[in-house]
Amino acid sequence: MRTLTPEWTQELDRRRDGLVALRRDFHRHPELSFEERRTAEIVADRLHAAKLEVRTGLGRTGVVAVLHGDRPGRTIAWRADIDALPLTEIFDAPYASSKPGVMHACGHDGHTAIAVTLAEILAARRAQLAGTTVFVFQPAEEVFGGAEQMIAAGALDNPRVEEIYGLHLTTQTPVGQVRVMPGPSMASADFFDVEITGRGGHGAYPHLSADPITAAANILLGMQNLVSREVAAQETAVLTVGQILGGTKHNIIPAKAVMRGSLRTFSDDVRAQIKGRLAEYASNMARAYRTEARLTFEGAGCPAVVNHERETAFVRECATAELGPGALRSEPPVMASDDMSLFLNERPGCYFRVGIAPTDGRPRPHHAPEFEMNEDGLPIGLRLGLSVMLNALDR
Ligand SMILES: [Zn+2]
Ligand SMILES: [Zn+2]
């Protein structure tokens, strides 16, 4: 483990304003999942100018850029997600979103700016650099589609990546603090629909109908027992129904009702167990009400982010060396999800969180119109990223 030399530190200081300006440019021009054309073009242009080998159009709008150091070494990837969310920003700044209904409300503008700047810094000192660095700019994290497509398009092959790292900025952690956790650190996510089909009729004569609304209500309450009665007490899971659709009027029993929900957990076994039992449970319960239930999951979902032990210990060492021993914050895993998990299922690595909490004490939740980052956290993420990459390439 080597700490950054004064030359690298000077390079970081020199790029600080450019890093913030680039983040603000992405923030001003947010793009939704799989529509990140402008963002991808800027990334590709900048890294092309820095003389990296750039491949575009991976997983539709993704970019992969490869940097060969002059010395032999390992092949290490850095991943950044680049998409924004369908929200209208309420923060008033010259660099606020110029697109109503689209907003960088998760910090991916910062992730992209950090990754571009990191690539430029390493490229500028290629002569001192060992090994091969692969920068993966992934589209569509927010819909859990981008990572799968980037992997299928060969983002981790050719050159074959040995380890992968990346960061997520978080407003839940103060600037200067980082969260680097071994094992499960972010939850899996699966979205499902339960469609209940009955027989419609007059609200005054339910005995002549098969009421899907009553069936849905009972299925909804009962499904929570899958968590409390069928999952081992040491494990955790959350089942949430966020939408119920059905019916038109006070006194008409509809023929159909739909419930839409999500399942989150930290273990593949628990995830498979509940997914299997939910289907059985819903259809058996529906039958008790003379209705039929059909459960469908949207896509393949997103597995839990599970950091690898050795690579996580390594990032913790880098964080202690560069940011001081007080920088490491230990907090329980978060229930949010991220498809970085798919990369970590393919290669060892670590996904860590870097604090960007504003100092005025007002909450700035991710995925909310009032999201706002403290940009002082950006150079800290960049510094830790640089330390991780330099040390991993040369290990
Ligand atoms: Zn997000
Ligand atoms: Zn995110």
Short mmCIF file of C-alpha atoms and ligand atoms in Angstrom, two decimals:
data_model
loop_
_atom_site.label_atom_id
_atom_site.label_comp_id
_atom_site.label_asym_id
_atom_site.label_seq_id
_atom_site.Cartn_x
_atom_site.Cartn_y
_atom_site.Cartn_z
CA MET A 1 0.00 0.00 0.00
CA ARG A 2 1.53 3.29 -1.11
CA THR A 3 0.09 6.70 -0.34
CA LEU A 4 -0.24 9.19 -3.19
CA THR A 5 2.98 11.09 -3.89
CA PRO A 6 2.99 14.93 -3.91
CA GLU A 7 2.97 14.85 -7.74
CA TRP A 8 -0.29 12.90 -7.81
CA THR A 9 -1.74 15.21 -5.15
CA GLN A 10 -0.80 18.27 -7.22
CA GLU A 11 -2.47 16.66 -10.23
CA LEU A 12 -5.64 16.14 -8.14
CA ASP A 13 -5.60 19.76 -6.97
CA ARG A 14 -5.15 21.02 -10.53
CA ARG A 15 -8.21 19.04 -11.71
CA ARG A 16 -10.52 20.02 -8.87
CA ASP A 17 -12.33 22.91 -10.60
CA GLY A 18 -12.61 20.95 -13.82
CA LEU A 19 -14.16 18.05 -11.94
CA VAL A 20 -16.87 20.27 -10.45
CA ALA A 21 -17.49 22.01 -13.80
CA LEU A 22 -17.90 18.67 -15.57
CA ARG A 23 -20.33 17.42 -12.92
CA ARG A 24 -22.35 20.63 -13.29
CA ASP A 25 -22.46 20.22 -17.06
CA PHE A 26 -23.83 16.68 -16.71
CA HIS A 27 -26.23 17.95 -14.04
CA ARG A 28 -27.55 20.66 -16.37
CA HIS A 29 -28.13 18.08 -19.12
CA PRO A 30 -29.51 14.93 -17.49
CA GLU A 31 -30.57 11.98 -19.63
CA LEU A 32 -32.84 9.05 -18.77
CA SER A 33 -31.80 5.38 -18.80
CA PHE A 34 -30.64 4.16 -22.23
CA GLU A 35 -30.99 7.71 -23.61
CA GLU A 36 -27.60 8.98 -22.37
CA ARG A 37 -26.37 10.00 -25.83
CA ARG A 38 -24.95 13.44 -25.01
CA THR A 39 -23.34 12.17 -21.81
CA ALA A 40 -21.77 9.20 -23.63
CA GLU A 41 -20.53 11.47 -26.41
CA ILE A 42 -18.79 13.83 -23.96
CA VAL A 43 -17.24 10.88 -22.11
CA ALA A 44 -16.03 9.33 -25.39
CA ASP A 45 -14.67 12.65 -26.73
CA ARG A 46 -12.78 13.46 -23.54
CA LEU A 47 -11.23 10.02 -23.24
CA HIS A 48 -10.44 9.87 -26.92
CA ALA A 49 -8.61 13.21 -26.52
CA ALA A 50 -6.73 11.70 -23.55
CA LYS A 51 -5.62 8.92 -25.94
CA LEU A 52 -7.51 6.04 -24.42
CA GLU A 53 -8.93 3.27 -26.64
CA VAL A 54 -12.63 4.10 -26.67
CA ARG A 55 -15.51 1.77 -27.56
CA THR A 56 -19.03 3.25 -27.74
CA GLY A 57 -22.54 1.83 -28.04
CA LEU A 58 -21.99 -1.05 -25.59
CA GLY A 59 -25.31 -1.90 -23.97
CA ARG A 60 -26.83 0.75 -26.30
CA THR A 61 -25.37 3.94 -24.77
CA GLY A 62 -22.44 2.65 -22.70
CA VAL A 63 -18.77 3.51 -23.19
CA VAL A 64 -15.67 1.47 -22.40
CA ALA A 65 -12.26 3.17 -22.44
CA VAL A 66 -8.98 1.29 -22.04
CA LEU A 67 -5.71 2.82 -20.86
CA HIS A 68 -2.42 0.92 -21.18
CA GLY A 69 0.29 1.95 -18.74
CA ASP A 70 3.92 1.86 -19.86
CA ARG A 71 4.87 -0.72 -17.21
CA PRO A 72 3.54 -4.28 -16.92
CA GLY A 73 0.81 -4.89 -14.37
CA ARG A 74 -2.71 -6.14 -13.81
CA THR A 75 -6.00 -5.28 -15.52
CA ILE A 76 -8.38 -3.39 -13.25
CA ALA A 77 -11.76 -1.81 -14.06
CA TRP A 78 -13.47 1.28 -12.65
CA ARG A 79 -17.22 1.46 -13.18
CA ALA A 80 -19.45 4.57 -13.23
CA ASP A 81 -23.17 4.75 -13.95
CA ILE A 82 -24.32 7.69 -16.08
CA ASP A 83 -28.14 7.91 -16.12
CA ALA A 84 -30.61 10.34 -14.51
CA LEU A 85 -34.16 9.99 -13.15
CA PRO A 86 -37.66 11.09 -14.22
CA LEU A 87 -38.04 13.92 -11.68
CA THR A 88 -38.32 17.70 -11.85
CA GLU A 89 -35.59 19.49 -9.91
CA ILE A 90 -36.58 22.17 -7.40
CA PHE A 91 -33.04 23.35 -6.56
CA ASP A 92 -32.39 26.75 -8.08
CA ALA A 93 -28.84 27.09 -9.44
CA PRO A 94 -27.33 28.14 -12.78
CA TYR A 95 -26.47 24.49 -13.39
CA ALA A 96 -29.87 23.09 -12.35
CA SER A 97 -31.48 20.66 -14.80
CA SER A 98 -32.43 22.31 -18.09
CA LYS A 99 -34.93 19.51 -18.80
CA PRO A 100 -38.26 19.54 -16.97
CA GLY A 101 -39.06 16.02 -15.80
CA VAL A 102 -35.46 14.77 -15.91
CA MET A 103 -32.94 15.19 -13.11
CA HIS A 104 -29.69 13.79 -11.79
CA ALA A 105 -31.15 12.95 -8.36
CA CYS A 106 -28.88 10.05 -7.46
CA GLY A 107 -25.43 11.57 -8.00
CA HIS A 108 -24.57 9.70 -11.21
CA ASP A 109 -23.46 13.05 -12.71
CA GLY A 110 -20.78 13.07 -10.01
CA HIS A 111 -19.87 9.42 -10.67
CA THR A 112 -19.40 10.16 -14.37
CA ALA A 113 -17.32 13.31 -13.75
CA ILE A 114 -15.10 11.48 -11.24
CA ALA A 115 -14.49 8.59 -13.64
CA VAL A 116 -13.65 10.87 -16.59
CA THR A 117 -11.26 12.93 -14.44
CA LEU A 118 -9.67 9.80 -12.98
CA ALA A 119 -9.04 8.48 -16.50
CA GLU A 120 -7.52 11.81 -17.57
CA ILE A 121 -5.23 11.96 -14.54
CA LEU A 122 -3.96 8.42 -15.11
CA ALA A 123 -3.56 9.04 -18.86
CA ALA A 124 -1.49 12.16 -18.22
CA ARG A 125 1.03 10.07 -16.29
CA ARG A 126 0.93 6.96 -18.42
CA ALA A 127 4.73 6.62 -18.24
CA GLN A 128 4.50 5.93 -14.49
CA LEU A 129 1.48 3.68 -14.82
CA ALA A 130 1.45 -0.10 -14.48
CA GLY A 131 -1.00 -2.48 -16.12
CA THR A 132 -4.24 -1.78 -17.94
CA THR A 133 -7.12 0.31 -16.68
CA VAL A 134 -10.61 -0.27 -18.06
CA PHE A 135 -13.21 2.45 -17.51
CA VAL A 136 -16.78 1.19 -17.75
CA PHE A 137 -19.41 3.93 -18.20
CA GLN A 138 -22.65 2.07 -17.70
CA PRO A 139 -26.05 3.33 -18.85
CA ALA A 140 -29.42 2.61 -17.25
CA GLU A 141 -28.51 1.74 -13.67
CA GLU A 142 -31.82 3.16 -12.44
CA VAL A 143 -33.83 0.56 -14.38
CA PHE A 144 -31.38 -2.29 -13.60
CA GLY A 145 -30.73 -2.93 -17.27
CA GLY A 146 -27.37 -1.39 -18.09
CA ALA A 147 -24.92 -3.63 -16.24
CA GLU A 148 -26.37 -6.82 -17.73
CA GLN A 149 -26.10 -5.43 -21.25
CA MET A 150 -22.56 -4.08 -20.73
CA ILE A 151 -21.40 -7.49 -19.47
CA ALA A 152 -23.12 -9.25 -22.39
CA ALA A 153 -21.39 -6.80 -24.76
CA GLY A 154 -18.00 -7.85 -23.36
CA ALA A 155 -17.15 -4.89 -21.10
CA LEU A 156 -15.16 -7.19 -18.78
CA ASP A 157 -13.38 -9.13 -21.55
CA ASN A 158 -10.82 -8.11 -24.07
CA PRO A 159 -8.81 -7.12 -22.11
CA ARG A 160 -9.92 -9.51 -19.41
CA VAL A 161 -10.65 -7.52 -16.24
CA GLU A 162 -9.25 -9.06 -13.02
CA GLU A 163 -10.94 -6.82 -10.46
CA ILE A 164 -13.56 -4.07 -10.54
CA TYR A 165 -14.12 -1.05 -8.29
CA GLY A 166 -16.53 1.87 -8.15
CA LEU A 167 -18.20 4.32 -5.83
CA HIS A 168 -21.64 5.71 -5.08
CA LEU A 169 -21.97 9.20 -3.65
CA THR A 170 -24.42 9.45 -0.75
CA THR A 171 -26.12 12.37 0.97
CA GLN A 172 -26.59 10.17 4.05
CA THR A 173 -22.89 10.42 4.89
CA PRO A 174 -20.94 13.61 5.73
CA VAL A 175 -18.18 14.87 3.44
CA GLY A 176 -14.86 13.25 4.35
CA GLN A 177 -16.46 9.99 5.44
CA VAL A 178 -16.71 6.79 3.43
CA ARG A 179 -18.52 3.48 3.88
CA VAL A 180 -16.58 0.43 2.75
CA MET A 181 -18.26 -2.79 3.87
CA PRO A 182 -17.33 -6.40 3.18
CA GLY A 183 -20.09 -8.83 2.22
CA PRO A 184 -23.70 -7.80 1.50
CA SER A 185 -23.84 -4.01 1.44
CA MET A 186 -26.83 -3.20 -0.75
CA ALA A 187 -30.07 -5.18 -1.11
CA SER A 188 -31.40 -7.15 -4.05
CA ALA A 189 -34.50 -5.76 -5.77
CA ASP A 190 -37.28 -7.55 -7.62
CA PHE A 191 -40.43 -5.90 -8.89
CA PHE A 192 -43.57 -7.98 -9.25
CA ASP A 193 -47.23 -7.81 -10.31
CA VAL A 194 -49.98 -9.98 -8.83
CA GLU A 195 -52.94 -10.05 -11.17
CA ILE A 196 -56.14 -11.38 -9.57
CA THR A 197 -58.96 -12.41 -11.84
CA GLY A 198 -62.48 -12.93 -10.47
CA ARG A 199 -65.97 -12.34 -11.84
CA GLY A 200 -67.47 -8.86 -11.76
CA GLY A 201 -70.97 -7.89 -10.72
CA HIS A 202 -73.27 -5.63 -8.68
CA GLY A 203 -71.87 -4.45 -5.33
CA ALA A 204 -75.18 -5.43 -3.70
CA TYR A 205 -74.85 -9.10 -4.71
CA PRO A 206 -71.28 -10.22 -3.95
CA HIS A 207 -72.42 -13.82 -3.64
CA LEU A 208 -73.08 -13.78 -7.39
CA SER A 209 -69.53 -12.53 -8.12
CA ALA A 210 -65.96 -13.60 -7.32
CA ASP A 211 -64.52 -10.44 -5.77
CA PRO A 212 -60.85 -9.80 -6.72
CA ILE A 213 -60.66 -6.74 -4.42
CA THR A 214 -61.32 -8.76 -1.27
CA ALA A 215 -58.94 -11.44 -2.50
CA ALA A 216 -56.24 -8.81 -3.14
CA ALA A 217 -56.70 -7.31 0.34
CA ASN A 218 -56.22 -10.71 1.99
CA ILE A 219 -53.28 -11.68 -0.22
CA LEU A 220 -51.61 -8.36 0.61
CA LEU A 221 -51.93 -8.76 4.37
CA GLY A 222 -51.04 -12.44 4.32
CA MET A 223 -47.92 -12.11 2.17
CA GLN A 224 -46.14 -10.29 5.01
CA ASN A 225 -46.25 -13.61 6.86
CA LEU A 226 -43.82 -15.03 4.29
CA VAL A 227 -41.22 -12.70 5.78
CA SER A 228 -42.13 -13.20 9.43
CA ARG A 229 -42.89 -16.98 9.35
CA GLU A 230 -40.78 -18.47 6.57
CA VAL A 231 -37.50 -16.54 6.59
CA ALA A 232 -34.97 -17.40 9.31
CA ALA A 233 -34.90 -14.74 12.00
CA GLN A 234 -31.22 -13.94 11.31
CA GLU A 235 -32.02 -13.06 7.70
CA THR A 236 -33.83 -9.95 6.48
CA ALA A 237 -36.31 -9.20 3.72
CA VAL A 238 -38.81 -6.48 2.86
CA LEU A 239 -41.97 -7.00 0.81
CA THR A 240 -43.79 -3.82 -0.15
CA VAL A 241 -46.90 -3.36 -2.26
CA GLY A 242 -46.73 0.15 -3.67
CA GLN A 243 -49.69 0.15 -6.00
CA ILE A 244 -53.15 -1.40 -6.11
CA LEU A 245 -55.23 -1.05 -9.24
CA GLY A 246 -58.79 -2.22 -9.66
CA GLY A 247 -62.37 -1.16 -10.01
CA THR A 248 -64.22 1.89 -11.29
CA LYS A 249 -66.95 2.81 -8.81
CA HIS A 250 -68.33 2.35 -5.28
CA ASN A 251 -70.87 -0.29 -6.19
CA ILE A 252 -69.31 -2.35 -8.96
CA ILE A 253 -67.31 -5.47 -8.20
CA PRO A 254 -64.62 -5.51 -10.89
CA ALA A 255 -63.42 -8.61 -12.72
CA LYS A 256 -59.78 -7.90 -12.08
CA ALA A 257 -57.36 -6.30 -9.60
CA VAL A 258 -53.60 -5.84 -9.80
CA MET A 259 -51.08 -5.29 -7.01
CA ARG A 260 -47.57 -4.13 -7.80
CA GLY A 261 -44.77 -4.54 -5.32
CA SER A 262 -41.12 -5.07 -4.61
CA LEU A 263 -38.99 -7.57 -2.72
CA ARG A 264 -35.61 -6.71 -1.21
CA THR A 265 -33.19 -8.91 0.65
CA PHE A 266 -29.45 -9.59 1.03
CA SER A 267 -29.18 -13.30 0.32
CA ASP A 268 -29.67 -15.20 -2.94
CA ASP A 269 -31.27 -18.08 -0.99
CA VAL A 270 -33.84 -15.88 0.74
CA ARG A 271 -34.51 -14.12 -2.56
CA ALA A 272 -35.20 -17.43 -4.35
CA GLN A 273 -37.23 -18.75 -1.40
CA ILE A 274 -39.62 -15.77 -1.26
CA LYS A 275 -39.91 -15.50 -5.04
CA GLY A 276 -40.98 -19.14 -5.17
CA ARG A 277 -43.33 -19.02 -2.20
CA LEU A 278 -44.96 -15.74 -3.25
CA ALA A 279 -46.32 -17.34 -6.41
CA GLU A 280 -47.62 -20.41 -4.53
CA TYR A 281 -49.05 -18.31 -1.75
CA ALA A 282 -50.85 -15.84 -4.02
CA SER A 283 -52.44 -18.50 -6.20
CA ASN A 284 -53.57 -20.68 -3.27
CA MET A 285 -54.92 -17.70 -1.37
CA ALA A 286 -56.74 -16.43 -4.47
CA ARG A 287 -58.40 -19.81 -4.88
CA ALA A 288 -59.85 -19.54 -1.36
CA TYR A 289 -61.75 -16.49 -2.64
CA ARG A 290 -62.82 -18.24 -5.88
CA THR A 291 -60.40 -16.11 -7.90
CA GLU A 292 -57.16 -16.81 -9.77
CA ALA A 293 -53.86 -15.05 -9.13
CA ARG A 294 -50.95 -14.80 -11.52
CA LEU A 295 -47.58 -13.55 -10.32
CA THR A 296 -45.06 -12.07 -12.74
CA PHE A 297 -41.63 -10.58 -12.04
CA GLU A 298 -40.39 -7.68 -14.11
CA GLY A 299 -37.18 -8.76 -15.84
CA ALA A 300 -34.46 -10.54 -13.94
CA GLY A 301 -34.35 -8.05 -11.05
CA CYS A 302 -31.12 -7.05 -9.39
CA PRO A 303 -29.08 -9.21 -7.00
CA ALA A 304 -27.63 -7.86 -3.75
CA VAL A 305 -24.30 -6.00 -3.88
CA VAL A 306 -21.86 -8.38 -2.18
CA ASN A 307 -18.37 -6.95 -1.75
CA HIS A 308 -15.43 -9.35 -1.82
CA GLU A 309 -13.49 -9.68 1.45
CA ARG A 310 -9.94 -9.22 0.20
CA GLU A 311 -10.69 -6.35 -2.19
CA THR A 312 -12.78 -4.59 0.46
CA ALA A 313 -9.99 -4.85 3.04
CA PHE A 314 -7.72 -3.33 0.39
CA VAL A 315 -10.06 -0.35 -0.25
CA ARG A 316 -10.33 0.20 3.51
CA GLU A 317 -6.53 0.40 3.67
CA CYS A 318 -6.50 2.94 0.84
CA ALA A 319 -9.20 5.00 2.60
CA THR A 320 -7.31 5.00 5.89
CA ALA A 321 -4.06 5.97 4.14
CA GLU A 322 -5.55 8.80 2.08
CA LEU A 323 -8.37 10.15 4.23
CA GLY A 324 -7.23 9.27 7.75
CA PRO A 325 -8.36 6.56 10.16
CA GLY A 326 -11.48 8.51 11.13
CA ALA A 327 -12.85 8.48 7.59
CA LEU A 328 -14.21 4.95 7.69
CA ARG A 329 -17.77 4.92 8.85
CA SER A 330 -19.39 1.67 9.83
CA GLU A 331 -23.12 1.53 9.20
CA PRO A 332 -25.50 -1.30 8.47
CA PRO A 333 -26.05 -2.33 4.83
CA VAL A 334 -28.56 -0.21 2.93
CA MET A 335 -31.84 -1.48 1.48
CA ALA A 336 -31.32 0.44 -1.79
CA SER A 337 -30.09 -1.58 -4.77
CA ASP A 338 -27.54 -1.14 -7.54
CA ASP A 339 -26.74 -3.32 -10.53
CA MET A 340 -23.01 -2.97 -9.80
CA SER A 341 -23.87 -6.31 -8.15
CA LEU A 342 -23.78 -8.02 -11.56
CA PHE A 343 -20.19 -6.88 -12.15
CA LEU A 344 -19.24 -8.07 -8.65
CA ASN A 345 -20.81 -11.46 -9.41
CA GLU A 346 -18.46 -11.71 -12.40
CA ARG A 347 -15.23 -10.40 -10.87
CA PRO A 348 -13.88 -9.70 -7.38
CA GLY A 349 -14.05 -6.09 -6.28
CA CYS A 350 -15.63 -3.52 -4.00
CA TYR A 351 -18.35 -0.89 -4.34
CA PHE A 352 -18.06 1.79 -1.69
CA ARG A 353 -19.95 4.91 -0.66
CA VAL A 354 -18.57 8.43 -0.40
CA GLY A 355 -20.21 11.20 1.63
CA ILE A 356 -21.72 14.29 -0.05
CA ALA A 357 -24.14 15.46 2.67
CA PRO A 358 -24.83 19.23 2.56
CA THR A 359 -23.92 20.96 5.81
CA ASP A 360 -27.18 22.87 6.43
CA GLY A 361 -28.79 19.81 8.03
CA ARG A 362 -31.73 19.69 5.64
CA PRO A 363 -32.39 16.17 4.31
CA ARG A 364 -31.53 15.70 0.62
CA PRO A 365 -32.79 12.19 -0.13
CA HIS A 366 -31.69 10.45 -3.31
CA HIS A 367 -34.49 10.00 -5.86
CA ALA A 368 -36.29 13.14 -4.62
CA PRO A 369 -36.74 16.56 -6.30
CA GLU A 370 -34.86 18.24 -3.41
CA PHE A 371 -31.75 16.10 -3.88
CA GLU A 372 -28.60 18.22 -3.85
CA MET A 373 -24.98 17.27 -3.31
CA ASN A 374 -22.14 18.87 -1.42
CA GLU A 375 -19.54 19.09 -4.17
CA ASP A 376 -16.71 19.06 -1.61
CA GLY A 377 -17.21 15.29 -1.57
CA LEU A 378 -16.26 14.96 -5.26
CA PRO A 379 -12.47 15.45 -4.90
CA ILE A 380 -12.50 13.04 -1.95
CA GLY A 381 -14.11 10.34 -4.10
CA LEU A 382 -11.59 11.09 -6.85
CA ARG A 383 -8.65 10.87 -4.44
CA LEU A 384 -9.77 7.53 -3.04
CA GLY A 385 -10.47 6.23 -6.55
CA LEU A 386 -6.98 7.21 -7.69
CA SER A 387 -5.38 5.50 -4.70
CA VAL A 388 -7.42 2.33 -5.24
CA MET A 389 -6.59 2.13 -8.95
CA LEU A 390 -2.86 2.89 -8.62
CA ASN A 391 -2.40 0.36 -5.85
CA ALA A 392 -4.58 -2.33 -7.46
CA LEU A 393 -2.79 -2.06 -10.84
CA ASP A 394 0.58 -2.54 -9.18
CA ARG A 395 -0.31 -5.03 -6.46
ZN ZN B 1 -30.54 5.79 -7.92
ZN ZN B 2 -27.51 5.57 -7.92
#
